[in-house]
Coordinates of C-alpha atoms in Angstrom, one line a residue:
M529 CA 157.5 119.8 -61.3
S530 CA 156.8 123.5 -61.2
E531 CA 153.2 124.4 -60.4
L532 CA 151.5 127.2 -58.4
L533 CA 149.1 126.0 -55.8
A534 CA 146.4 128.4 -54.6
N535 CA 148.1 131.1 -56.7
R536 CA 150.8 131.1 -54.0
Y537 CA 152.9 128.0 -53.6
E538 CA 155.5 127.1 -56.3
L539 CA 156.1 123.4 -56.1
G540 CA 159.6 122.0 -56.4
A541 CA 161.0 118.5 -56.2
I542 CA 159.7 115.6 -54.1
I543 CA 161.7 115.4 -50.9
G544 CA 159.9 112.6 -49.2
T545 CA 157.3 109.9 -49.6
G546 CA 155.1 107.9 -47.2
G547 CA 152.4 105.3 -47.1
M548 CA 149.7 107.8 -48.1
S549 CA 151.4 111.0 -49.1
E550 CA 154.2 112.7 -51.0
V551 CA 156.1 115.7 -49.7
Y552 CA 157.4 118.5 -52.0
S553 CA 159.7 121.4 -51.4
A554 CA 158.0 124.6 -52.3
Q555 CA 158.3 128.4 -52.3
D556 CA 155.7 130.5 -50.7
T557 CA 155.6 133.4 -53.2
L558 CA 153.5 135.6 -50.9
L559 CA 155.8 135.5 -47.9
G560 CA 159.0 134.6 -49.8
R561 CA 159.9 131.6 -47.7
Q562 CA 160.7 127.9 -48.3
V563 CA 158.0 125.5 -47.1
A564 CA 157.2 121.8 -47.4
I565 CA 153.9 120.7 -48.9
K566 CA 152.4 117.3 -48.1
M567 CA 149.9 116.0 -50.6
L568 CA 147.7 112.9 -50.5
R569 CA 148.7 110.5 -53.2
P570 CA 146.2 110.7 -56.1
D571 CA 145.7 106.9 -56.1
L572 CA 144.4 107.1 -52.5
A573 CA 142.3 110.3 -53.0
R574 CA 139.3 108.3 -54.3
D575 CA 139.1 106.5 -50.9
I576 CA 137.0 108.6 -48.5
N577 CA 138.7 107.0 -45.5
F578 CA 142.1 108.2 -46.7
R579 CA 140.8 111.6 -47.4
E580 CA 139.2 111.8 -44.0
R581 CA 142.4 110.6 -42.3
F582 CA 144.4 113.2 -44.2
R583 CA 142.0 116.0 -43.3
K584 CA 142.2 114.9 -39.7
E585 CA 145.9 115.2 -39.8
A586 CA 145.6 118.7 -41.1
K587 CA 143.1 119.6 -38.4
N588 CA 145.1 118.0 -35.6
S589 CA 148.4 119.6 -36.8
S590 CA 146.8 123.1 -37.0
L591 CA 145.8 122.9 -33.3
L592 CA 149.4 122.3 -32.2
N593 CA 151.9 125.1 -31.5
H594 CA 155.2 123.9 -30.0
P595 CA 158.8 124.5 -31.1
A596 CA 159.5 120.8 -31.2
I597 CA 156.5 120.0 -33.5
V598 CA 156.8 120.7 -37.2
A599 CA 154.6 123.7 -37.7
T600 CA 151.6 123.7 -40.0
Y601 CA 151.1 127.0 -41.9
D602 CA 148.2 126.3 -44.3
T603 CA 145.9 123.6 -45.7
G604 CA 143.8 123.3 -48.8
E605 CA 142.8 121.2 -51.8
C606 CA 143.8 121.3 -55.4
E607 CA 142.3 119.6 -58.5
Q608 CA 144.2 116.9 -60.4
N609 CA 142.5 114.9 -63.1
G610 CA 139.1 115.7 -61.7
L611 CA 140.0 114.7 -58.1
E612 CA 140.2 117.1 -55.2
I613 CA 143.7 116.4 -53.6
P614 CA 144.1 117.7 -50.0
Y615 CA 147.4 119.2 -49.0
I616 CA 149.1 120.6 -46.0
V617 CA 151.7 123.4 -46.0
M618 CA 154.3 122.9 -43.3
E619 CA 157.6 124.2 -42.0
L620 CA 160.5 123.0 -44.1
I621 CA 163.0 121.2 -41.8
T622 CA 166.6 120.8 -42.9
G623 CA 168.0 117.7 -41.3
R624 CA 167.6 113.9 -41.1
T625 CA 165.1 111.6 -39.4
L626 CA 166.1 109.9 -36.3
R627 CA 165.9 106.6 -38.2
E628 CA 168.5 107.9 -40.7
V629 CA 170.7 109.1 -37.8
L630 CA 170.6 105.6 -36.2
A631 CA 171.2 103.9 -39.5
D632 CA 174.3 106.1 -40.1
S633 CA 175.7 106.3 -36.6
G634 CA 174.5 103.2 -34.8
A635 CA 173.5 103.2 -31.1
L636 CA 173.7 106.3 -29.1
S637 CA 174.7 106.6 -25.4
P638 CA 171.9 106.8 -22.9
E639 CA 172.8 110.5 -22.3
Q640 CA 172.7 111.4 -26.0
A641 CA 169.4 109.5 -26.4
A642 CA 167.9 111.3 -23.4
R643 CA 169.0 114.7 -24.7
I644 CA 167.2 114.1 -28.0
L645 CA 164.0 112.8 -26.5
I646 CA 163.5 115.4 -23.7
P647 CA 162.1 118.1 -26.2
V648 CA 160.1 115.3 -27.9
C649 CA 158.4 114.5 -24.5
D650 CA 157.7 118.2 -24.0
A651 CA 156.1 118.4 -27.4
L652 CA 154.0 115.4 -26.9
Q653 CA 152.8 116.7 -23.5
S654 CA 151.7 119.9 -25.3
S655 CA 149.9 117.7 -27.8
H656 CA 148.3 115.7 -25.0
D657 CA 147.3 118.8 -23.2
T658 CA 145.5 119.9 -26.4
G659 CA 143.7 116.5 -26.3
I660 CA 145.6 114.9 -29.2
I661 CA 147.5 111.5 -29.1
H662 CA 150.1 110.9 -31.8
R663 CA 149.7 107.1 -31.9
D664 CA 152.6 106.6 -34.3
I665 CA 155.8 107.8 -32.5
K666 CA 158.8 106.2 -34.2
P667 CA 162.3 107.2 -35.3
A668 CA 161.0 107.9 -38.8
N669 CA 158.6 110.6 -37.4
I670 CA 161.3 112.4 -35.4
M671 CA 163.4 114.9 -37.3
I672 CA 166.9 116.0 -36.1
T673 CA 167.6 119.4 -37.5
N674 CA 171.0 120.6 -38.7
T675 CA 171.2 122.6 -35.4
G676 CA 170.7 119.4 -33.4
S677 CA 167.1 120.0 -32.2
A678 CA 164.4 117.4 -32.4
K679 CA 161.0 117.9 -34.0
I680 CA 158.0 115.6 -34.2
M681 CA 156.1 115.3 -37.5
D682 CA 153.3 113.2 -39.1
F683 CA 150.2 113.4 -37.0
G684 CA 148.6 111.3 -39.7
I685 CA 146.9 108.8 -37.3
A686 CA 146.7 111.1 -34.3
R687 CA 143.4 111.0 -32.5
A688 CA 141.6 113.6 -30.4
L689 CA 140.7 112.2 -27.0
N690 CA 137.1 113.2 -27.5
D691 CA 136.9 111.9 -31.1
V692 CA 134.4 109.0 -31.1
T693 CA 132.8 109.6 -34.5
S694 CA 135.4 108.5 -37.0
A695 CA 135.6 104.9 -38.2
M696 CA 139.4 105.2 -38.0
T697 CA 139.3 105.7 -34.2
Q698 CA 137.1 102.8 -33.2
T699 CA 138.6 100.5 -30.6
S700 CA 138.5 97.5 -32.9
T701 CA 140.9 99.1 -35.4
V702 CA 144.7 98.6 -35.0
I703 CA 146.6 101.6 -36.3
G704 CA 150.3 102.3 -35.9
T705 CA 153.7 100.8 -36.7
A706 CA 154.1 97.3 -35.3
Q707 CA 157.6 97.8 -33.8
Y708 CA 156.3 100.7 -31.6
L709 CA 152.7 99.6 -30.9
S710 CA 151.6 99.7 -27.3
P711 CA 149.8 96.5 -26.1
E712 CA 146.5 98.2 -26.0
Q713 CA 147.0 99.4 -29.6
A714 CA 147.9 95.9 -30.7
R715 CA 144.7 94.6 -29.1
G716 CA 142.7 97.3 -30.8
K717 CA 141.7 98.8 -27.5
T718 CA 141.1 102.5 -26.6
V719 CA 144.3 104.3 -26.2
D720 CA 145.4 107.4 -24.2
A721 CA 148.5 109.5 -23.8
R722 CA 150.3 106.5 -22.1
S723 CA 150.4 104.7 -25.5
D724 CA 152.7 107.5 -26.7
V725 CA 154.8 106.9 -23.5
Y726 CA 155.1 103.2 -24.5
A727 CA 156.2 104.1 -28.0
L728 CA 158.8 106.5 -26.6
G729 CA 160.1 103.6 -24.5
C730 CA 160.4 101.5 -27.7
V731 CA 162.2 104.4 -29.5
L732 CA 164.6 104.9 -26.5
Y733 CA 165.3 101.2 -26.5
E734 CA 166.2 101.3 -30.2
M735 CA 168.3 104.5 -29.8
V736 CA 170.6 102.8 -27.1
T737 CA 170.7 99.3 -28.6
A738 CA 170.4 100.0 -32.3
K739 CA 167.6 97.4 -32.5
P740 CA 163.9 97.6 -31.7
P741 CA 162.7 95.7 -28.6
F742 CA 160.8 93.1 -30.6
E743 CA 161.4 91.7 -34.1
G744 CA 159.6 89.2 -36.1
E745 CA 158.8 87.8 -39.6
S746 CA 155.6 89.8 -39.8
P747 CA 153.9 92.8 -38.2
F748 CA 151.5 90.4 -36.5
S749 CA 154.2 88.4 -34.8
V750 CA 155.8 91.7 -33.6
A751 CA 152.5 93.0 -32.3
Y752 CA 151.9 89.7 -30.5
Q753 CA 155.2 90.1 -28.7
H754 CA 154.3 93.6 -27.5
V755 CA 151.2 92.0 -25.9
Q756 CA 152.7 88.8 -24.5
D757 CA 156.5 89.0 -24.1
D758 CA 158.9 91.0 -22.0
P759 CA 161.8 92.7 -23.9
V760 CA 165.4 91.8 -23.2
A761 CA 166.7 94.5 -20.8
P762 CA 168.7 97.0 -22.9
S763 CA 171.7 96.8 -20.6
E764 CA 172.2 93.2 -21.9
F765 CA 173.5 94.8 -25.1
L766 CA 175.4 97.5 -23.2
K767 CA 178.1 95.6 -21.3
E768 CA 180.3 98.6 -21.0
L769 CA 177.9 100.4 -18.7
S770 CA 178.5 100.5 -14.9
A771 CA 175.9 98.7 -12.7
T772 CA 174.3 102.1 -11.8
A773 CA 174.1 103.2 -15.4
A774 CA 172.7 99.9 -16.5
L775 CA 170.1 100.0 -13.8
N776 CA 169.2 103.6 -14.8
I777 CA 168.6 102.8 -18.5
D778 CA 166.8 99.5 -17.8
A779 CA 164.5 101.2 -15.3
V780 CA 163.5 104.1 -17.6
V781 CA 163.0 102.0 -20.7
L782 CA 161.1 99.1 -19.0
T783 CA 158.9 101.4 -17.0
A784 CA 157.9 103.3 -20.1
M785 CA 157.3 99.9 -21.8
A786 CA 155.2 98.4 -19.0
K787 CA 152.4 96.2 -20.4
H788 CA 149.7 97.8 -18.3
P789 CA 149.3 101.6 -18.8
G790 CA 149.0 102.0 -15.1
D791 CA 152.5 100.7 -14.5
R792 CA 154.1 103.2 -17.0
Y793 CA 155.0 106.8 -16.5
Q794 CA 151.7 108.5 -16.4
S795 CA 152.6 111.3 -18.6
T796 CA 155.4 112.3 -21.0
T797 CA 156.3 115.0 -18.5
D798 CA 157.1 112.3 -15.9
L799 CA 159.2 110.5 -18.5
A800 CA 161.0 113.8 -19.4
Q801 CA 161.9 114.3 -15.8
D802 CA 163.6 110.9 -15.6
L803 CA 165.3 111.5 -19.0
K804 CA 166.8 114.7 -17.6
R805 CA 168.2 112.7 -14.7
L806 CA 169.5 110.1 -17.1
E807 CA 171.1 112.8 -19.2
R808 CA 173.2 114.1 -16.3
N809 CA 173.8 110.5 -14.8
A810 CA 171.7 111.1 -11.8
V811 CA 169.6 108.3 -10.2
T812 CA 166.3 108.2 -12.0
E813 CA 163.0 108.0 -10.2
A814 CA 162.3 104.7 -12.0
A815 CA 165.6 103.2 -10.8
R816 CA 164.6 104.0 -7.2
H817 CA 161.7 101.7 -7.4
Y818 CA 163.0 99.1 -9.8
V819 CA 163.6 95.5 -8.7
Q820 CA 166.3 93.8 -10.8
P821 CA 165.9 90.3 -12.1
T822 CA 167.4 87.4 -10.0
H823 CA 170.4 86.8 -12.3
Q824 CA 171.5 90.4 -11.7
V825 CA 171.8 90.1 -8.0
E826 CA 172.7 86.5 -7.3
D827 CA 176.4 87.2 -7.1
E828 CA 176.2 90.2 -4.8
P829 CA 176.9 90.1 -1.1
A830 CA 173.9 89.2 1.1
A831 CA 174.1 92.6 2.9
E832 CA 173.7 94.5 -0.3
V833 CA 170.8 92.3 -1.4
T834 CA 169.1 93.0 1.8
E835 CA 169.6 96.8 1.6
V836 CA 168.8 97.3 -2.1
N837 CA 166.1 94.8 -2.9
T838 CA 164.0 94.9 0.2
T839 CA 163.8 98.6 -0.2
A840 CA 162.8 98.3 -3.8
L841 CA 160.4 95.5 -3.0
A842 CA 158.6 97.7 -0.6
A843 CA 158.2 100.4 -3.2
Q844 CA 157.1 97.9 -5.9
S845 CA 154.8 95.6 -4.0
A846 CA 151.9 98.0 -3.8
K847 CA 152.0 99.0 -7.4
H848 CA 153.6 96.4 -9.6
K849 CA 152.5 93.0 -8.2
T850 CA 152.0 91.3 -11.5
K851 CA 155.1 92.2 -13.5
K852 CA 156.8 89.1 -14.9
S853 CA 160.3 90.5 -15.2
R854 CA 160.6 91.4 -11.5
L855 CA 161.0 89.1 -8.5
S856 CA 158.0 88.2 -6.5
P857 CA 158.2 88.8 -2.7
L858 CA 158.6 85.2 -1.7
P859 CA 161.8 84.4 -3.8
I860 CA 163.4 87.6 -2.5
V861 CA 162.6 86.8 1.1
L862 CA 163.9 83.2 0.7
L863 CA 167.0 84.4 -1.1
V864 CA 167.8 86.9 1.7
V865 CA 167.2 84.4 4.5
L866 CA 169.3 81.7 2.8
L867 CA 172.2 84.1 2.0
G868 CA 172.1 85.6 5.5
A869 CA 172.0 82.2 7.1
S870 CA 174.9 80.9 5.0
S871 CA 177.0 83.9 6.0
V872 CA 176.4 83.3 9.7
I873 CA 177.2 79.6 9.4
G874 CA 180.4 80.4 7.5
Y875 CA 181.6 82.7 10.2
E876 CA 180.9 80.2 13.0
L877 CA 182.8 77.4 11.1
F878 CA 185.8 79.3 10.0
R879 CA 186.2 82.4 12.1
G880 CA 185.1 81.3 15.5
A881 CA 183.2 82.9 18.3
E882 CA 185.5 85.9 18.6
S883 CA 185.1 86.9 15.0
K884 CA 181.4 86.9 15.6
K885 CA 181.8 89.5 18.3
V886 CA 183.8 91.7 15.9
E887 CA 181.1 91.4 13.3
A888 CA 178.5 92.3 15.8
A889 CA 180.4 95.5 16.5
M890 CA 180.3 96.5 12.7
V891 CA 177.4 98.3 11.0
Q892 CA 176.8 99.1 7.4
I893 CA 176.3 102.6 6.1
P894 CA 172.7 102.8 4.7
Q895 CA 171.7 104.5 1.4
L896 CA 170.9 108.1 2.5
Q897 CA 171.2 110.1 -0.7
T898 CA 168.2 112.6 -1.0
V899 CA 167.1 111.8 2.5
P900 CA 166.3 114.9 4.6
Q901 CA 169.1 115.8 7.0
A902 CA 167.1 115.2 10.2
D903 CA 166.0 111.7 9.1
A904 CA 169.5 110.8 8.0
V905 CA 171.1 111.8 11.3
K906 CA 168.4 109.9 13.2
R907 CA 169.0 106.7 11.2
L908 CA 172.8 106.9 11.7
E909 CA 172.5 107.6 15.4
Q910 CA 170.2 104.6 15.7
L911 CA 173.0 102.5 14.3
G912 CA 175.3 103.8 17.0
L913 CA 177.2 106.2 14.8
R914 CA 178.4 109.8 15.3
V915 CA 177.4 112.4 12.7
N916 CA 179.2 115.4 11.3
T917 CA 177.6 117.6 8.5
T918 CA 179.0 119.8 5.8
E919 CA 177.2 121.9 3.2
E920 CA 177.7 122.2 -0.5
A921 CA 175.7 123.3 -3.6
S922 CA 174.0 120.6 -5.7
Q923 CA 172.2 120.8 -9.0
D924 CA 170.2 117.6 -8.3
I925 CA 169.6 117.2 -4.6
P926 CA 167.0 119.5 -2.9
R927 CA 168.2 121.9 -0.2
G928 CA 168.6 120.2 3.2
N929 CA 168.8 116.7 1.8
V930 CA 171.8 114.4 1.8
I931 CA 174.1 114.4 -1.2
R932 CA 176.4 111.6 0.0
T933 CA 178.0 110.0 3.0
N934 CA 181.6 109.5 4.0
P935 CA 182.3 106.6 4.3
A936 CA 180.1 105.8 1.3
F937 CA 176.9 103.8 1.2
G938 CA 177.5 100.1 1.8
S939 CA 180.7 100.5 3.8
S940 CA 181.1 98.5 7.0
V941 CA 182.3 100.6 9.9
Q942 CA 182.6 100.1 13.7
R943 CA 179.9 101.4 15.9
D944 CA 180.7 104.8 17.4
S945 CA 182.6 105.7 14.2
T946 CA 182.0 109.2 12.8
V947 CA 180.1 109.6 9.5
T948 CA 180.1 112.9 7.6
L949 CA 177.0 113.9 5.7
A950 CA 177.3 116.3 2.8
I951 CA 174.1 118.3 2.9
S952 CA 172.8 120.2 -0.1
S953 CA 172.6 123.9 0.2
G954 CA 170.6 124.0 -3.0
K955 CA 171.6 124.9 -6.5
E956 CA 174.5 127.2 -6.9
I957 CA 173.6 130.6 -8.3
T958 CA 175.5 132.0 -11.3
E959 CA 175.2 134.9 -13.8
T960 CA 173.9 134.3 -17.3
P961 CA 176.7 135.2 -19.8
D962 CA 176.0 137.4 -22.8
L963 CA 175.6 135.2 -25.8
T964 CA 174.7 137.9 -28.4
G965 CA 176.6 137.6 -31.6
L966 CA 178.0 134.1 -30.8
S967 CA 177.5 131.0 -32.9
I968 CA 175.5 128.1 -31.4
E969 CA 178.7 126.0 -30.8
A970 CA 180.5 128.9 -29.1
A971 CA 177.4 129.7 -26.9
A972 CA 177.2 126.1 -25.8
Q973 CA 180.8 126.1 -24.7
V974 CA 180.3 129.5 -22.9
L975 CA 177.3 128.1 -21.1
T976 CA 179.0 124.9 -20.1
D977 CA 181.9 126.9 -18.7
A978 CA 179.4 128.8 -16.6
G979 CA 177.7 125.7 -15.4
L980 CA 174.6 126.2 -17.5
Q981 CA 173.0 124.4 -20.4
L982 CA 171.9 125.4 -23.9
D983 CA 168.2 124.8 -24.5
P984 CA 168.1 122.3 -27.4
V985 CA 165.1 124.1 -28.9
V986 CA 166.7 126.8 -31.0
R987 CA 164.4 129.5 -32.4
E988 CA 165.1 131.5 -35.5
D989 CA 164.3 135.1 -36.6
S990 CA 165.5 137.7 -39.0
S991 CA 167.7 140.6 -37.8
D992 CA 168.9 143.8 -39.3
S993 CA 172.0 144.0 -37.1
I994 CA 173.0 140.5 -36.1
P995 CA 174.8 138.4 -38.8
E996 CA 173.2 135.1 -40.0
N997 CA 173.7 132.1 -37.7
S998 CA 174.7 134.3 -34.8
I999 CA 172.6 134.6 -31.6
M1000 CA 170.4 137.6 -31.5
E1001 CA 168.3 137.0 -28.3
Q1002 CA 168.5 134.9 -25.2
A1003 CA 166.3 134.0 -22.2
P1004 CA 167.1 134.6 -19.4
A1005 CA 168.8 137.8 -20.4
A1006 CA 172.5 138.4 -20.0
G1007 CA 173.3 139.2 -16.3
S1008 CA 170.3 137.3 -14.9
Q1009 CA 170.9 135.4 -11.7
V1010 CA 170.0 131.7 -12.3
S1011 CA 170.7 128.3 -10.7
K1012 CA 173.6 126.4 -12.2
G1013 CA 172.3 123.7 -14.5
S1014 CA 169.5 126.0 -15.8
K1015 CA 168.8 126.0 -19.5
V1016 CA 169.3 129.2 -21.6
A1017 CA 167.0 129.5 -24.7
I1018 CA 168.4 131.3 -27.7
T1019 CA 167.1 132.8 -30.9
V1020 CA 169.5 132.7 -33.9
S1021 CA 169.6 135.2 -36.6
T1022 CA 168.6 134.2 -40.1
G1023 CA 170.1 137.4 -41.4
V1024 CA 168.4 140.5 -42.7
A1025 CA 164.8 139.9 -43.8
T1026 CA 164.3 140.3 -47.5
E1027 CA 161.5 141.8 -49.5
R1028 CA 160.7 142.1 -53.2
I1029 CA 161.1 145.7 -54.5
P1030 CA 157.7 146.7 -55.8
I1031 CA 157.0 148.1 -59.3
V1032 CA 156.7 151.8 -58.8
T1033 CA 157.8 153.1 -62.3
G1034 CA 155.1 155.5 -63.6
L1035 CA 153.9 156.4 -60.2
L1036 CA 154.3 159.9 -58.7
R1037 CA 157.3 160.4 -56.4
D1038 CA 155.3 160.6 -53.1
Q1039 CA 153.4 157.4 -53.8
A1040 CA 156.5 155.5 -54.8
Q1041 CA 158.3 156.6 -51.7
E1042 CA 155.4 155.5 -49.5
N1043 CA 155.3 152.1 -51.1
L1044 CA 159.0 151.5 -50.7
T1045 CA 159.2 152.7 -47.2
A1046 CA 156.3 150.5 -46.1
L1047 CA 158.3 147.5 -47.2
G1048 CA 161.4 148.5 -45.2
F1049 CA 163.4 150.1 -48.0
N1050 CA 165.2 153.5 -48.0
P1051 CA 164.3 155.4 -51.2
H1052 CA 166.9 157.8 -52.6
I1053 CA 165.4 160.3 -55.0
E1054 CA 167.4 161.5 -58.0
Y1055 CA 165.8 164.0 -60.4
V1056 CA 166.7 163.6 -64.0
D1057 CA 165.9 165.3 -67.3
S1058 CA 162.8 163.7 -68.8
L1059 CA 159.9 164.3 -71.1
E1060 CA 157.6 162.7 -68.5
P1061 CA 155.6 165.1 -66.3
K1062 CA 157.4 166.5 -63.3
D1063 CA 157.7 164.1 -60.3
T1064 CA 156.9 161.0 -62.3
V1065 CA 159.1 157.9 -61.5
I1066 CA 161.2 157.1 -64.5
S1067 CA 163.1 154.0 -63.1
V1068 CA 164.1 152.1 -59.9
D1069 CA 167.3 150.2 -59.3
S1070 CA 166.7 146.4 -59.0
E1071 CA 162.9 146.9 -59.4
G1072 CA 161.2 143.5 -58.7
A1073 CA 164.3 141.9 -57.1
Q1074 CA 164.4 140.3 -53.7
L1075 CA 166.7 142.5 -51.5
P1076 CA 167.4 142.8 -47.7
K1077 CA 165.2 145.2 -45.8
G1078 CA 166.9 148.5 -45.2
T1079 CA 168.5 148.6 -48.6
T1080 CA 168.8 152.0 -50.2
V1081 CA 167.0 152.0 -53.5
T1082 CA 167.7 154.7 -56.1
V1083 CA 164.6 156.2 -57.6
K1084 CA 165.0 158.3 -60.7
V1085 CA 162.2 161.0 -61.0
S1086 CA 161.5 163.3 -63.9
N1087 CA 162.2 167.0 -63.4
G1088 CA 159.9 167.7 -66.4
M1089 CA 162.6 169.7 -68.1
L1090 CA 162.6 168.1 -71.5
I1091 CA 160.3 169.1 -74.4
K1092 CA 160.1 168.3 -78.1
M1093 CA 161.5 171.1 -80.4
P1094 CA 158.7 172.6 -82.5
N1095 CA 159.1 173.7 -86.1
I1096 CA 159.7 177.5 -86.1
T1097 CA 160.9 177.9 -89.7
R1098 CA 159.1 180.6 -91.8
L1099 CA 157.9 182.3 -88.7
N1100 CA 159.0 185.7 -87.6
T1101 CA 160.7 186.0 -84.2
D1102 CA 157.6 186.9 -82.3
D1103 CA 155.6 184.0 -83.7
A1104 CA 158.6 181.7 -83.2
L1105 CA 158.7 182.7 -79.5
K1106 CA 155.0 181.9 -79.2
A1107 CA 155.5 178.5 -80.8
L1108 CA 158.4 177.7 -78.5
R1109 CA 156.5 178.7 -75.3
G1110 CA 153.5 176.7 -76.5
A1111 CA 155.8 173.6 -76.6
G1112 CA 156.8 174.3 -73.0
W1113 CA 160.0 176.2 -73.6
E1114 CA 160.8 178.6 -70.7
G1115 CA 163.6 180.7 -72.2
G1116 CA 163.4 184.4 -72.8
A1117 CA 163.7 186.4 -76.0
A1118 CA 167.4 186.8 -75.5
Q1119 CA 167.8 183.1 -75.6
L1120 CA 166.5 183.0 -79.2
K1121 CA 169.9 183.5 -80.8
I1122 CA 169.8 184.9 -84.3
G1123 CA 172.8 184.1 -86.4
S1124 CA 174.1 185.3 -89.8
P1125 CA 171.3 186.0 -92.3
V1126 CA 170.3 183.8 -95.2
K1127 CA 170.1 185.8 -98.5
T1128 CA 166.8 185.6 -100.3
A1129 CA 165.4 187.2 -103.5
V1130 CA 161.8 186.8 -102.2
I1131 CA 161.0 190.0 -100.6
L1132 CA 158.0 188.4 -98.6
D1133 CA 160.4 186.1 -96.8
R1134 CA 162.4 188.9 -95.3
G1135 CA 162.5 188.6 -91.5
L1136 CA 161.3 185.1 -91.4
I1137 CA 163.3 182.2 -89.9
A1138 CA 165.2 180.5 -92.6
E1139 CA 166.9 177.9 -90.5
Q1140 CA 166.7 176.6 -86.8
G1141 CA 169.7 175.2 -85.0
T1142 CA 167.8 172.2 -83.5
A1143 CA 165.8 170.1 -85.8
P1144 CA 162.0 169.8 -85.2
G1145 CA 161.1 166.8 -83.0
S1146 CA 164.4 166.8 -81.2
T1147 CA 164.5 166.7 -77.4
I1148 CA 165.7 169.9 -75.7
R1149 CA 165.7 171.3 -72.2
K1150 CA 163.0 173.9 -71.4
D1151 CA 165.7 176.5 -70.6
A1152 CA 168.0 175.7 -73.6
A1153 CA 169.1 178.5 -76.0
I1154 CA 167.6 178.3 -79.5
N1155 CA 169.7 179.2 -82.5
A1156 CA 168.1 180.5 -85.7
R1157 CA 168.9 182.4 -88.9
L1158 CA 166.6 184.9 -90.6
Y1159 CA 166.0 185.6 -94.3
E1160 CA 167.5 188.8 -95.6
F1161 CA 166.3 190.3 -98.9
D1162 CA 169.1 190.7 -101.4
I1163 CA 168.4 191.9 -105.0
L1164 CA 171.5 190.2 -106.1
A1165 CA 170.1 186.9 -105.1
L1166 CA 167.9 187.1 -108.2
G1167 CA 170.9 186.6 -110.4

């Protein structure tokens, strides 16, 4: 298919299809760039609801400007068979959808999944700040570019928070993809940004387990499960994870997927913060408040149950009283009492009274990570322990808070023992290396070696000096003092920008130079012999071709030195000179070269030009010498 939309966009092949649209590759002939054009399917264009939905997508998309959202450049309508077909001109992304990545590669590690979704969260927060909810977040709507960055696309059913006019946004309408529907969407209730948080939880679940949280024979049965059922914890499918890692991924996913919006992360920014912790294997905020199901703690020592679960219970009881998947206060209290009692009875029966005295002299190191130094010292001293402190830099723990204890949390030690607290001195400062000219892969390694991270959002721009696919800009700049762990954003060169050489043949030299210079070319003027008036452009190298800006373009300009040779035969030399000068010849009388005479018997022809060296109509230079022969009367010629 090769058509020109709006006298600008040359359509190529179909590169994607959806429920209501087809996507074409296209060339923007005005700006000379590749784009993607999304068009409503003609069979749906007759339906006003589909047209309205498509127009809303165009409107919503045009309001969004974020590097992790597929950019919208233009919108319009074209006529096909009497129908007005709306279309959207978008950024052309080279890559695969997250759905294709998962189909090819299977489950990702929690760290990989977090790394991909962090910019998605940032993009959705930008959308929410604009007042737009996506409502259809799923792997098929997340693109992974060839550079590894993620981009959200398809705001086809997105809704503005203040939009109460459209029939498509009424609370009784269920819109979305069943496997990623929030409970409130499944019920047809009003949704807000937390519905996108729920969908991200479902996507994260699928990324780490290679299966959606709920499956069924029909979309209805899947939607019903979103409303009624608790998902199997993702760690059940990830047996290779440590207990801490399992708790981390379960807490993040199941908090995002909480049935009630008030129990979820309250924004995608909050979710992104925990994903950053998940990416670097730090304890997530969700994990700090997460109460594990009974079967996950039954086999642990009573002391650990007391320390972990009673703390988590205190954090949870005020906010999450009704969650089915977490233990209610009474079973936890009973479990602690029973396990504690059985431990005491066991010691009395098998160890005797003296062992009981030894146990009484032992204390357990509490969990103090992230606790302020003064509070940590106070707690340890209350347990009868001595305290030493050391300082070290930490990327995760705020300055003045505990990084770890030695002995470690959970260890049993005698009273009056010494415990060393490693206290955070804050993030270590480092200097940003110069990434200019490096490839993305090389830059990532250089940053890793410096204790920094490469921002996954990679920008692109043209450059006259930096080769294609090499880094041309970075932020912060090289030499900046930053905290270790900071991200460095980069802009990668797409090579020298190109332009089409304009048609300037026939123009005067000055106008041609101005036109070429304005487009970034360097005109090189060469004067050539020509019949055209002086300073007229005769030809331009590669005229009309697409060439890099800065290219030197040879422009051949007429010097006006050519004329057409007039007929000077049967004229005397004076009249011949007049005829030549009338034709533009600039030579002098001496340049009219008279050769050997031609004999004639006609006395009246004497002194007239009998022959001219250059035939009439021939092209000659204005300063060329002219050869001619005159008639000479010769009586003998009568013979």
